[in-house]
Short mmCIF file of C-alpha atoms and ligand atoms in Angstrom, two decimals:
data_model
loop_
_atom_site.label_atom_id
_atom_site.label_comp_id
_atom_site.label_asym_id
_atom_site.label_seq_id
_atom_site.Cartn_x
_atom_site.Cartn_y
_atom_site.Cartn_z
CA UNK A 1 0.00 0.00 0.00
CA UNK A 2 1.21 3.36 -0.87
CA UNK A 3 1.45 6.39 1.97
CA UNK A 4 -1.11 8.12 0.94
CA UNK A 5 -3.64 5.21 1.00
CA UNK A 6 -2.25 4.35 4.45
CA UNK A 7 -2.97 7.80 5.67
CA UNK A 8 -6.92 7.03 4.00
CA UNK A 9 -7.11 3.88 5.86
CA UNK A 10 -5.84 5.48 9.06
CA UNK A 11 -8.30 7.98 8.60
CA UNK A 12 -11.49 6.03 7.84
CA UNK A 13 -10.04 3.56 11.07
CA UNK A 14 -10.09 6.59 13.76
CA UNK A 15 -11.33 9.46 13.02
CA UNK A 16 -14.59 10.99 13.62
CA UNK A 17 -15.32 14.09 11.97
CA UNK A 18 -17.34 17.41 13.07
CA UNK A 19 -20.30 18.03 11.05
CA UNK A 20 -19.98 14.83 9.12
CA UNK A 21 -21.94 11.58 8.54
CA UNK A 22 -18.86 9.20 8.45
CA UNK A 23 -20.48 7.00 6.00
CA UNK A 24 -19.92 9.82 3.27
CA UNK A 25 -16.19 10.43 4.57
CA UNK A 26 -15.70 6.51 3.62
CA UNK A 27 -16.84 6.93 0.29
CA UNK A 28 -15.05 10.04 -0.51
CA UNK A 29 -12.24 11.03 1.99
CA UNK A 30 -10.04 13.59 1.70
CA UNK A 31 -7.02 14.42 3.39
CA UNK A 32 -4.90 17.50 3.45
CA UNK A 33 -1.29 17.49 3.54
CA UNK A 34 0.06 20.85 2.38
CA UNK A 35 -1.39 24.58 1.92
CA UNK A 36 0.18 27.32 -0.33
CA UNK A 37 -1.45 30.42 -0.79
CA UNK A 38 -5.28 29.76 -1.89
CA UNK A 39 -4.30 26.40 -2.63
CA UNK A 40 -4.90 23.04 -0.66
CA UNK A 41 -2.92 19.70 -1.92
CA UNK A 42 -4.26 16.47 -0.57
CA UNK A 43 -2.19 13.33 0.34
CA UNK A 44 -2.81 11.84 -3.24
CA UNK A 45 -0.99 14.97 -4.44
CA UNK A 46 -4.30 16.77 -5.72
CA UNK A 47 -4.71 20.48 -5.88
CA UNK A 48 -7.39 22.34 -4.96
CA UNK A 49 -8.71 25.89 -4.55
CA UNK A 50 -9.76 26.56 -0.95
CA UNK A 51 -13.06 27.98 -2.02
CA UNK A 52 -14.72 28.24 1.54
CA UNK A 53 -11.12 29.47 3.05
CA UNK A 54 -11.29 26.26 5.39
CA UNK A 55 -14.51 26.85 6.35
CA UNK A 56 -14.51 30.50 6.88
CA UNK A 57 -11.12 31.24 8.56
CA UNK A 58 -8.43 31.69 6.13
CA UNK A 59 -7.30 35.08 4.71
CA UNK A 60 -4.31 35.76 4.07
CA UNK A 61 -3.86 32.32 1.93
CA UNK A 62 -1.96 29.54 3.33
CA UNK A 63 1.84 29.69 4.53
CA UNK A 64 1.66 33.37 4.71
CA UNK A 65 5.20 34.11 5.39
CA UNK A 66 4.82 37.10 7.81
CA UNK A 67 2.03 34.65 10.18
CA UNK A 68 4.80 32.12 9.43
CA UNK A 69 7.30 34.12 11.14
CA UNK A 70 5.48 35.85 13.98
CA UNK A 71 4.97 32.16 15.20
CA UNK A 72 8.57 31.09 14.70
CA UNK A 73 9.43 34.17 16.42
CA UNK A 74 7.27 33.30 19.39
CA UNK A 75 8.23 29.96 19.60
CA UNK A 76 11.17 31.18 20.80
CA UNK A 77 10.55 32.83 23.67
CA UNK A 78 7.43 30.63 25.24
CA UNK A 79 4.43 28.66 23.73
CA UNK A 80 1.80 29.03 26.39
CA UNK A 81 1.14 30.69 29.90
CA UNK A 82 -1.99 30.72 31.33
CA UNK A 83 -4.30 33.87 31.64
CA UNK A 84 -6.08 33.01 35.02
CA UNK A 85 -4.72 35.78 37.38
CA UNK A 86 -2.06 36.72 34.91
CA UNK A 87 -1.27 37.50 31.32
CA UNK A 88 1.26 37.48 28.17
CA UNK A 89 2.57 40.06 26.36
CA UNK A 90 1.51 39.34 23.00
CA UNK A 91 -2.29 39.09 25.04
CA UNK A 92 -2.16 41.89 26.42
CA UNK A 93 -0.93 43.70 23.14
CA UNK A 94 -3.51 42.30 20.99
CA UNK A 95 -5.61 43.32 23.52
CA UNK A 96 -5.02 46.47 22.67
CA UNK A 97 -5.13 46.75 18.90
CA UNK A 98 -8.89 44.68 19.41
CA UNK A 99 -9.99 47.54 20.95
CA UNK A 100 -8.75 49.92 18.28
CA UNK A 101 -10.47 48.51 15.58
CA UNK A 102 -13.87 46.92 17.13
CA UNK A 103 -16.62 50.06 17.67
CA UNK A 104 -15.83 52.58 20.16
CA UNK A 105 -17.66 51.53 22.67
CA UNK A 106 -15.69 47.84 23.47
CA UNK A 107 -13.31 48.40 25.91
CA UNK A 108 -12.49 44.81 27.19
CA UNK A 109 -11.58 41.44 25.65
CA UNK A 110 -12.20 38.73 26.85
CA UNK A 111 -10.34 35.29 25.06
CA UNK A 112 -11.39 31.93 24.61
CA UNK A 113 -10.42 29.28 21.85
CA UNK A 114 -13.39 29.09 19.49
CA UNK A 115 -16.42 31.03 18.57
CA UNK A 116 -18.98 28.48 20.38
CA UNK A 117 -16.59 29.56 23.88
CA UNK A 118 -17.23 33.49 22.73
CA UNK A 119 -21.08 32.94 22.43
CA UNK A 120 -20.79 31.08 26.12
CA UNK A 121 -18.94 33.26 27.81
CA UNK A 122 -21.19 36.63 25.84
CA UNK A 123 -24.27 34.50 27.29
CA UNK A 124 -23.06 33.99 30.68
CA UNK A 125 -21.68 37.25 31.07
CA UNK A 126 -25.17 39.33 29.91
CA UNK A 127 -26.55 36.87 32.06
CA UNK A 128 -24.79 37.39 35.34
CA UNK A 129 -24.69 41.38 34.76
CA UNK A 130 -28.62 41.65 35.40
CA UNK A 131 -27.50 39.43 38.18
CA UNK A 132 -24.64 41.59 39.51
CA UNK A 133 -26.96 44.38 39.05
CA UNK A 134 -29.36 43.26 41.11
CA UNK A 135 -31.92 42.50 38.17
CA UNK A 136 -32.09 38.83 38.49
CA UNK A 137 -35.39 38.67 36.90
CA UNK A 138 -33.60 39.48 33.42
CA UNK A 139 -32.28 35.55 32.53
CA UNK A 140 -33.99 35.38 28.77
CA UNK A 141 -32.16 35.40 25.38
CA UNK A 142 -33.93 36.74 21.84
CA UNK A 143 -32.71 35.69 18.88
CA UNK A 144 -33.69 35.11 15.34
CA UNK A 145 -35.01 32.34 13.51
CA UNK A 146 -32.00 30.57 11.64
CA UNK A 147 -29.57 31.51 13.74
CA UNK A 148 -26.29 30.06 14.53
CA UNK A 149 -23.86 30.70 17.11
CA UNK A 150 -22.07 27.66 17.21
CA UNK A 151 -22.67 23.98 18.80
CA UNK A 152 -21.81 23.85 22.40
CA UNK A 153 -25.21 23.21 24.74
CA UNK A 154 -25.48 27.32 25.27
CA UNK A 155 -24.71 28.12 21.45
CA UNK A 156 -27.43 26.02 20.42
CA UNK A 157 -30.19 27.61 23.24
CA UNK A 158 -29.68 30.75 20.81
CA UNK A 159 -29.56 28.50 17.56
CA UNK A 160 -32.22 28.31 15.65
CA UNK A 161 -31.37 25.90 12.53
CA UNK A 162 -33.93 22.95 13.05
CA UNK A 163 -31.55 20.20 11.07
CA UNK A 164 -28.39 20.94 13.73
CA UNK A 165 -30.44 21.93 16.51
CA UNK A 166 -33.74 19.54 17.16
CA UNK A 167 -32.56 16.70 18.46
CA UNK A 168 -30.99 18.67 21.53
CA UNK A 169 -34.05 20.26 22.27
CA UNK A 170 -34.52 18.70 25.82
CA UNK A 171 -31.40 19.80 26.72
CA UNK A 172 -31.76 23.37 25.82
CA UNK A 173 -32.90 26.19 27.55
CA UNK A 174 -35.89 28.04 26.01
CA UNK A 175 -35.00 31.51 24.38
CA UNK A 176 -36.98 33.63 22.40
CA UNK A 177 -36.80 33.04 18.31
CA UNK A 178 -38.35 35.92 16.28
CA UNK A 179 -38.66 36.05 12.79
CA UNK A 180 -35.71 37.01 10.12
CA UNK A 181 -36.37 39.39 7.17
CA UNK A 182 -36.00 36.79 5.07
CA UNK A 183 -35.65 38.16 0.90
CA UNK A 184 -35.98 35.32 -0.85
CA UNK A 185 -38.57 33.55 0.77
CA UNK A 186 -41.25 35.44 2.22
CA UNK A 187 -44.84 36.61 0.54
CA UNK A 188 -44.57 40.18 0.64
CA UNK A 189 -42.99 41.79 -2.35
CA UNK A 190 -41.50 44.66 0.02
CA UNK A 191 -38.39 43.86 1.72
CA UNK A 192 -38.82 46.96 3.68
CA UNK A 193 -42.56 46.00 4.77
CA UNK A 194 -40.62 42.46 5.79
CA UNK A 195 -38.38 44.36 7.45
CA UNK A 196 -40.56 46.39 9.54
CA UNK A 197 -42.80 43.67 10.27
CA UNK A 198 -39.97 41.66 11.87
CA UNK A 199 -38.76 44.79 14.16
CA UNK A 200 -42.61 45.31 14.82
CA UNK A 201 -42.63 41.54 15.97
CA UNK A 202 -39.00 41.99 18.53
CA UNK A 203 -40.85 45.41 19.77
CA UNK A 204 -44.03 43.54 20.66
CA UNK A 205 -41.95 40.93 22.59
CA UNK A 206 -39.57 43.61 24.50
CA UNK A 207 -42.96 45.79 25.32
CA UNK A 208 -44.56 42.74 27.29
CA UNK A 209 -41.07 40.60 28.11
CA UNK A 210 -37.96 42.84 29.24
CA UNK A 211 -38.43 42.66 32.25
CA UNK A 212 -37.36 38.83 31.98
CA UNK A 213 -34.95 39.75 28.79
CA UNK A 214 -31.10 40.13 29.20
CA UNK A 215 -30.18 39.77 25.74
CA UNK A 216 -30.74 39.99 22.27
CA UNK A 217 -28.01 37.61 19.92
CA UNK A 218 -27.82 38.15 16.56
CA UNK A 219 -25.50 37.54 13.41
CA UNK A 220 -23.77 40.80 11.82
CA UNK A 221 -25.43 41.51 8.88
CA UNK A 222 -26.09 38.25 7.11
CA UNK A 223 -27.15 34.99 9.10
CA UNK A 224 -24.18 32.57 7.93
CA UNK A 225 -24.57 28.63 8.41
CA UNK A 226 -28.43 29.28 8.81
CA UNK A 227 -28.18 29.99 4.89
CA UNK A 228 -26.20 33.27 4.07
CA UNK A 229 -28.96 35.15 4.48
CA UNK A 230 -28.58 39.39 4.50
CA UNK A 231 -30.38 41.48 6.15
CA UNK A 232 -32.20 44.54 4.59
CA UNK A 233 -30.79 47.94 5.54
CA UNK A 234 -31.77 49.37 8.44
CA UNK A 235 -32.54 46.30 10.68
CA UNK A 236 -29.62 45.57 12.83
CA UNK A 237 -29.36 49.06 13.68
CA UNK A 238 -33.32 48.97 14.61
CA UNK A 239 -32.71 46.21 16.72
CA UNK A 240 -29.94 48.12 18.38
CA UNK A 241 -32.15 50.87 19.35
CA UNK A 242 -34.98 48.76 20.71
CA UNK A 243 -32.34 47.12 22.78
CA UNK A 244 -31.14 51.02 24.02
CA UNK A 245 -35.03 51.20 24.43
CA UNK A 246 -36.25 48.44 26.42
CA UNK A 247 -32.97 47.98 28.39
CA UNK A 248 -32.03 44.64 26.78
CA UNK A 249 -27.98 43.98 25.84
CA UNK A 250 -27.24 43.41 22.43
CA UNK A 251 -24.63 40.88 21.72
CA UNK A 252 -23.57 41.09 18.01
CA UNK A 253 -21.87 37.79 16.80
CA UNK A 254 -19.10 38.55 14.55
CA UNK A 255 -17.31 35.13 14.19
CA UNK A 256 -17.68 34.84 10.71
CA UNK A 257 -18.26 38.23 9.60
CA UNK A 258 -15.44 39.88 11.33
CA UNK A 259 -12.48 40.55 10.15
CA UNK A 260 -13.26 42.02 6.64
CA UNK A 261 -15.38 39.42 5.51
CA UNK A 262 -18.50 41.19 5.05
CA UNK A 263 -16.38 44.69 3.19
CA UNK A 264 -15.99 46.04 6.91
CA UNK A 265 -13.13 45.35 9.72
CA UNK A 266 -16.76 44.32 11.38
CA UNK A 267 -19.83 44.17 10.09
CA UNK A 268 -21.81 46.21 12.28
CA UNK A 269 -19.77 49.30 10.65
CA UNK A 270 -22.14 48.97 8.00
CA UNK A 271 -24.77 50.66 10.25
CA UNK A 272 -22.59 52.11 13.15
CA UNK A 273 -24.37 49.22 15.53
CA UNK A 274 -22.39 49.80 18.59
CA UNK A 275 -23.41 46.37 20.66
CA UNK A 276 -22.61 45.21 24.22
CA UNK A 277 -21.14 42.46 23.73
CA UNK A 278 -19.38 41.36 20.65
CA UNK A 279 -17.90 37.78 19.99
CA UNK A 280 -14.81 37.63 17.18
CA UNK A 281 -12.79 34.12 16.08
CA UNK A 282 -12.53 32.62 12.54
CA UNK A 283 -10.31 34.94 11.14
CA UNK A 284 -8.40 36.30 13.63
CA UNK A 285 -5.57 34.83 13.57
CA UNK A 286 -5.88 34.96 9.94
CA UNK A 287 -7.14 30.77 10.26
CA UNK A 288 -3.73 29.71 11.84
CA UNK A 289 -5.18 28.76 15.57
CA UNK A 290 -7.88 28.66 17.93
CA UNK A 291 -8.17 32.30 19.40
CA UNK A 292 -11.47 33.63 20.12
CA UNK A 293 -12.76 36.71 21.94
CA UNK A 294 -15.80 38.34 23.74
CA UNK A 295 -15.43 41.74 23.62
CA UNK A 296 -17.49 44.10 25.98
CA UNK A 297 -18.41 47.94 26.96
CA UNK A 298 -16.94 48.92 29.75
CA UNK A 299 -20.63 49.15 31.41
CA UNK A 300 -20.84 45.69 31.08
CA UNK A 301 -17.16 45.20 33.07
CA UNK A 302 -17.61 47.21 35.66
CA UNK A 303 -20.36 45.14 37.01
CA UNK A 304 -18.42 42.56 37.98
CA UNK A 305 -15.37 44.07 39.20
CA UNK A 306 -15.72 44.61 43.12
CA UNK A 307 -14.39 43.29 46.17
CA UNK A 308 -13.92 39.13 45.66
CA UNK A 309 -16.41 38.82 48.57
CA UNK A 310 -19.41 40.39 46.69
CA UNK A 311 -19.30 37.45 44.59
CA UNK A 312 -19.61 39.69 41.42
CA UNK A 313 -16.63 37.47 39.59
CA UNK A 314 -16.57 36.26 36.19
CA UNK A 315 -16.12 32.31 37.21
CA UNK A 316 -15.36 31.26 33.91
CA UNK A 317 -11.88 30.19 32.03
CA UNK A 318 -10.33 27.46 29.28
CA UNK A 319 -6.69 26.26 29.59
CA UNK A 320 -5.69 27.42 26.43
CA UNK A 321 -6.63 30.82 27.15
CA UNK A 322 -5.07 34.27 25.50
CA UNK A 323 -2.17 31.67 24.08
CA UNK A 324 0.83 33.48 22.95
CA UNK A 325 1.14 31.61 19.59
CA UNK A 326 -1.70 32.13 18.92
CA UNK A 327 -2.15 35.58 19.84
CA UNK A 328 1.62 36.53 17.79
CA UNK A 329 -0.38 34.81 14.68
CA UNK A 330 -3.54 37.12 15.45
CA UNK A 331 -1.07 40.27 15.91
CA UNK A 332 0.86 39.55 12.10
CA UNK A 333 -2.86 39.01 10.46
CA UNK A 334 -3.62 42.18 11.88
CA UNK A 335 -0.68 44.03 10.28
CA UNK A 336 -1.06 42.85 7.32
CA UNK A 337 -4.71 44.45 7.11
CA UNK A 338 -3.28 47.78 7.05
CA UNK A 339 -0.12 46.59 5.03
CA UNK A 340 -2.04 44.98 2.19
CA UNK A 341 -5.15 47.35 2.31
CA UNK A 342 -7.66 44.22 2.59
CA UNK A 343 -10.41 46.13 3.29
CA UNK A 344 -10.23 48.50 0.36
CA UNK A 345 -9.45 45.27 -1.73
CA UNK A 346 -12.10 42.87 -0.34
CA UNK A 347 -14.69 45.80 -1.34
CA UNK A 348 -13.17 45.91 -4.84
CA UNK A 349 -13.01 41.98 -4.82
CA UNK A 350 -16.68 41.87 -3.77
CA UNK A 351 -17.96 43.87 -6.93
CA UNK A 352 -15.88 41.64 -9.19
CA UNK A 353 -17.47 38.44 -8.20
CA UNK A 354 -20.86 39.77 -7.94
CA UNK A 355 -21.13 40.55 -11.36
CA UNK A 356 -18.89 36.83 -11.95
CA UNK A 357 -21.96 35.53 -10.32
CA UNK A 358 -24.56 37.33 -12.49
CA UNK A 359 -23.61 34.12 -14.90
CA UNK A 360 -24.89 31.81 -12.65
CA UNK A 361 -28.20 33.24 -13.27
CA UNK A 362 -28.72 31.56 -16.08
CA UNK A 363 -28.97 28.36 -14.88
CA UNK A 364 -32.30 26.38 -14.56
CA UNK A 365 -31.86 25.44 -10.79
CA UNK A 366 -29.89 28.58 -9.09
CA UNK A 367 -32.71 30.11 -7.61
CA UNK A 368 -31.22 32.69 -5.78
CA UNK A 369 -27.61 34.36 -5.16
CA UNK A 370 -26.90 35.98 -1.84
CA UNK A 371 -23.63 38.06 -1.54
CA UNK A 372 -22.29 40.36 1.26
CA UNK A 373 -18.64 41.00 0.87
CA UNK A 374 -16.80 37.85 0.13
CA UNK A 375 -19.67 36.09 2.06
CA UNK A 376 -21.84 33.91 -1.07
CA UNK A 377 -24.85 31.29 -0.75
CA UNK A 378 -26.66 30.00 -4.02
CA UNK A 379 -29.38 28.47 -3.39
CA UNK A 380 -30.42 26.11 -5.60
CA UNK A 381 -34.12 25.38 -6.28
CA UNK A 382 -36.00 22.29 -8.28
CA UNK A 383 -38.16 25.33 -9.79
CA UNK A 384 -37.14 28.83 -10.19
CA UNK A 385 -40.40 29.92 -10.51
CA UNK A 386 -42.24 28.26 -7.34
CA UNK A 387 -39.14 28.46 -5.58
CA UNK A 388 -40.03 24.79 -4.53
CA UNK A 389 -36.91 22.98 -3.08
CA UNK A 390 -35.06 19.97 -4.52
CA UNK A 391 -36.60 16.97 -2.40
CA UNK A 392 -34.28 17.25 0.69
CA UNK A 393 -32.64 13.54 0.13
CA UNK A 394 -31.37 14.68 -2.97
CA UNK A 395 -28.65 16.18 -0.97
CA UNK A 396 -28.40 19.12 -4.48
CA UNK A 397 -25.73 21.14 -2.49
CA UNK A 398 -24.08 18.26 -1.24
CA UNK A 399 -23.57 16.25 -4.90
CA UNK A 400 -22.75 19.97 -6.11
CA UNK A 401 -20.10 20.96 -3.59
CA UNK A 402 -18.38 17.16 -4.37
CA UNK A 403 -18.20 17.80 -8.18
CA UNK A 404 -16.57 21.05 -7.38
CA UNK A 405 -13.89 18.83 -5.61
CA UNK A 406 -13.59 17.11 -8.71
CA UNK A 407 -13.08 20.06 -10.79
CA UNK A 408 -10.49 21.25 -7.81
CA UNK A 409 -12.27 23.20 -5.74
CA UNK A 410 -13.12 22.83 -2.07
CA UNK A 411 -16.31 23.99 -0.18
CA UNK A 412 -19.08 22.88 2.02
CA UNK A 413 -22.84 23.00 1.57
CA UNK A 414 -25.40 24.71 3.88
CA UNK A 415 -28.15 22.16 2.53
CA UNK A 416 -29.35 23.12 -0.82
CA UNK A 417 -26.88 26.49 -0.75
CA UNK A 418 -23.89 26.57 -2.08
CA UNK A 419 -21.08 28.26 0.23
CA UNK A 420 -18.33 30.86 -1.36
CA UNK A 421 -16.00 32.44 0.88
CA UNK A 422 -12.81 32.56 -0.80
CA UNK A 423 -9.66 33.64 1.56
CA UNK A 424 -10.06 37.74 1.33
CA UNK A 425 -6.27 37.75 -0.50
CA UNK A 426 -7.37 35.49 -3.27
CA UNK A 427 -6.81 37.27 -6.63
CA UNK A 428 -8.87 38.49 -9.24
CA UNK A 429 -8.03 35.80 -11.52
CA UNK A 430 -7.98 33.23 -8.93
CA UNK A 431 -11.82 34.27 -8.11
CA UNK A 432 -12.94 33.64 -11.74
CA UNK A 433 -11.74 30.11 -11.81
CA UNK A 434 -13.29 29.29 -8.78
CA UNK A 435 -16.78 31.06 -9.97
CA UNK A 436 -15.79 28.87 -13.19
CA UNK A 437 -15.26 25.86 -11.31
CA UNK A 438 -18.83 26.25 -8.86
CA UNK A 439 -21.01 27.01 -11.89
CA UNK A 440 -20.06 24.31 -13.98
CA UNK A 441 -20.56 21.91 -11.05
CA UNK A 442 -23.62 23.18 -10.47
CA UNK A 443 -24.75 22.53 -13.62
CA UNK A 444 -23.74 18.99 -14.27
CA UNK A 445 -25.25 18.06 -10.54
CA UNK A 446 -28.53 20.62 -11.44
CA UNK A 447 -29.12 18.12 -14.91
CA UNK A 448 -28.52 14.91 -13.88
CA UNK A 449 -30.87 15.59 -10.88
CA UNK A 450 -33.80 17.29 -12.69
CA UNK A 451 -33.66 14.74 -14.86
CA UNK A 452 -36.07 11.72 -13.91
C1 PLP B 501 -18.58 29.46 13.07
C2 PLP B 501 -19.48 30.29 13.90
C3 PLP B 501 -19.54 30.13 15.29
C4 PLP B 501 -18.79 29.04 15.99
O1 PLP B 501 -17.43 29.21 15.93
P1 PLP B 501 -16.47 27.95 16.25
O2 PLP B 501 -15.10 28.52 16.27
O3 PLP B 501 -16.69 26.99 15.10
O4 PLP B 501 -16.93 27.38 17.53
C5 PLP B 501 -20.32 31.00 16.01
N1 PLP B 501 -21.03 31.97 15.41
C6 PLP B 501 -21.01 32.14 14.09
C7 PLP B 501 -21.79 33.26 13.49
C8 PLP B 501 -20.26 31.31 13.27
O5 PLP B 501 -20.27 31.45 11.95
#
C-alpha cells in the first residue's frame, strides 16, 4: 500500500469528523497534507482551490510568510502561559489593537479558543450582569429564527437551525426566536414592509417581556450557516435601538463576519451598531489557531469588578486561554490588514465576483444568489419559478459541492446552498476560476438531478 492510501485507511479507522456523517467520509475522503497560498494539496498529491477558506477562517492564503514568522518568532521565547490571574505580552498587546479597531464603545476582551466559547462566555456574562446588578429577573435570550452561534449546549439555546439543533431540544434552555427578514422567501414583495414587520414583531416581545430579557443575539449583517442570508438595511441598527429602548444587551456575533469578511473590519460598521457584547474568532488569527474573543463595553465590566467577597466574579476560564502563539499569529494578520489594504481590496473583490456571479443566473436550478462581501450562498431550487426545493434527500448542495472537488475546488454546503468564501487575498483571476469551477458543477449536478 502506498502512503497516501495508508494515511486514508488510518483515517477512515479513527477518526470521527465534526459536522460529518462518516459514511460519506468513507466513500469520498479527503485528506490534506500541504497549503500554499489559496491552494490546498491532498495526500494523493491533488490540488485544490480553498473555495470556503477552510470553512470560513483563512485570509491571508496559506503559509503566509509574515504569520509564518510571527509564530517562529514566538516559539522562541514561550508557547503558552496561562491567563487566570495573569497574562502574556503578546495578550495583552492584541488586547489592545482589538480595541482599536472593534466600535468605540468595546473596551475589554475577553479570550477563549473558538467562537462556540465566545457565544458562552457573551451569554453567561449578559446573564450574570442583570445578576450583579441586582436585576435577576432578566435571565432570557432573543434571537432570530436561523440563527447560529455555534454547537456547544449554550450556542445552540440561541440556535435556531432545526436540522443541527432539534434533536438537543430537551437539553436546551428556552430563548426567544423571532422572525428574520427573510428576501428570498417570504410573501410580501417589500423587503422593507418584511423588514418592519420583523422589528414590529422583537418590539411587541420587549414591550410585554424585558423585564425577563437580558439579551438579544444576533449575526452581523447576514445569518451565515443558517443559509447566508442578508439582512435589509436598516434592521440591525433597529434592533440596536430597541435594545437602548427596552434595556435589553445586544450581543452582536461577529465570528464569521469579522475581520473584513462582510467589506468592513466588522460588520456592524455597515450601520454604526455599537453592541454590548461582541464575539470575534474565525479569522483572527488569519485561520492559523484557535483564538477567540468576547469583547465588551466597559458598562458591562464594571459590574463585575468589586471586592472578591461580593461574589460579582466572572467564574469562567479554558486552559488554552489568551495563548501566545496564537495571539503573535492574530497580531501579524492584523498588520497585514493595514499593510495589504484588505479592506479596500475585499470591497473591490466583492464587486468583481458579484457581477462573476450574475452568470450563474442563467442556470435552470440557481434560484437565488446571496452576496455580502466575500460572504456567497446559491441556493439552488428544483423550480425557479415556485421556488419549490429539490426533495431534501437529494442532498443538491451536497452532490454539487463534491463535483466542485472534482473540478479542484473545495467547499461545504449549507443544505441546498452553495457556500463561497474565498480567503479575502485570493486574486482576481484566482476568483474567476473558482466562480468557473462552482457554476459548472452546479450545472452537471442541477441536470442529472432534474432529470427523472
Ligand atoms: C462558526 C461560527 C460560530 C462558531 O465558531 P467555532 O469557532 O466553530 O466554535 C459561532 N457563530 C457564528 C456566526 C459562526 O459562523
Amino acid at each position: 500500500m502506498n502512503e497516501a492510501n495508508n494515511w486514508v485507511e488510518k483515517s477512515k479507522k479513527h477518526l470521527w469528523l465534526p459536522f460529518t456523517q462518516m459514511k460519506d467520509y468513507e466513500e469520498n475522503p479527503l485528506i490534506i497534507a500541504e497549503g500554499e497560498g489559496v491552494y490546498l494539496t491532498d495526500v494523493h498529491g491533488k490540488k485544490y482551490l480553498d473555495g470556503y477558506s477552510s470553512l470560513w477562517l483563512n485570509v491571508h492564503g496559506h503559509r503566509k510568510r509574515e504569520i509564518d514568522e510571527a509564530i517562529i518568532e514566538q516559539l522562541q521565547k514561550i508557547s503558552h502561559s496561562t491567563l487566570l490571574g495573569a497574562t502574556n505580552i503578546p495578550a495583552t498587546e492584541l488586547a489592545e489593537k482589538l480595541v482599536e479597531i472593534t466600535p468605540e464603545n468595546l473596551t475589554r476582551v475577553f479570550y477563549s479558543d473558538s467562537g462556540a466559547e465566545a457565544v458562552e462566555i457573551a451569554l453567561k456574562l449578559a446573564f450574570q450582569y442583570w445578576r450583579n446588578l441586582g436585576h435577576s429577573s432578566k435571565q432570557k435570550f432573543v434571537t432570530t429564527k436561523n440563527g447560529y452561534h455555534g454547537d456547544t449546549v449554550g450556542a445552540i439555546s440561541v440556535g435556531a437551525v432545526d436540522i443541527f439543533h432539534t434533536v438537543y431540544h430537551p437539553l436546551m434552555f428556552d430563548s426567544y426566536k423571532v422572525s428574520f427578514p427573510n428576501a428570498y422567501r417570504n410573501e410580501h414583495s417589500d423587503l422593507e414592509d418584511v423588514k418592519n414587520e420583523c422589528l414590529l414583531e422583537i418590539e411587541q416581545l420587549f414591550a410585554e417581556k424585558h423585564e425577563e430579557i437580558a439579551a438579544f443575539i444576533i449575526e452581523g449583517m447576514i445569518q451565515g450557516a443558517g443559509g447566508m442570508n442578508v439582512m435589509p438595511d436598516g434592521y440591525l441598527k433597529g434592533i440596536e435601538q430597541l435594545c437602548k429602548k427596552y434595556n435589553i444587551l445586544l450581543i452582536v456575533d461577529e465570528v464569521a463576519t469579522g475581520f473584513g469578511r462582510t467589506g468592513k473590519m466588522f460588520s456592524v460598521e455597515h450601520e454604526n451598531v455599537q453592541p454590548d457584547l461582541m464575539t470575534i474568532a474565525k479569522g483572527i488569527t488569519g485561520g492559523y489557531l484557535p483564538i477567540a474573543a468576547t469583547m465588551t463595553s466597559e458598562k458591562v465590566y464594571e459590574a463585575f469588578y468589586g471586592d472578591y467577597t461580593e461574589l460579582k466574579t466572572f467564574f469562567h476560564g479554558h486552559s488554552y486561554t489568551g495563548n501566545q502563539l496564537g495571539c503573535a499569529a492574530a497580531l501579524a494578520n492584523l498588520e497585514l490588514y493595514k499593510k495589504e489594504d484588505i479592506i479596500n481590496t475585499v470591497q473591490n473583490k466583492a464587486d468583481f465576483i458579484a457581477e462573476k456571479l450574475q452568470s450563474l443566473q442563467e442556470l435552470e436550478h440557481v434560484g437565488d444568489i446571496r452576496q455580502l462581501g466575500l460572504m456567497v450562498g446559491v441556493e439552488l431550487v428544483k423550480d425557479k419559478e415556485t421556488k419549490e426545493p429539490f426533495p431534501w434527500g437529494d442532498r443538491v448542495g451536497y452532490y454539487a459541492t463534491l463535483k466542485m472537488r472534482d473540478l479542484g475546488m473545495l467547499s461545504r454546503p449549507l443544505g441546498d446552498v452553495v457556500v463561497f468564501m474565498p480567503p479575502l487575498a485570493t486574486t482576481f483571476e484566482e476568483l474567476e476560476q473558482m466562480i468557473t469551477i462552482m457554476k459548472q458543477a452546479i450545472k452537471e449536478t442541477t441536470e442529472v438531478l432534474a432529470t427523472p
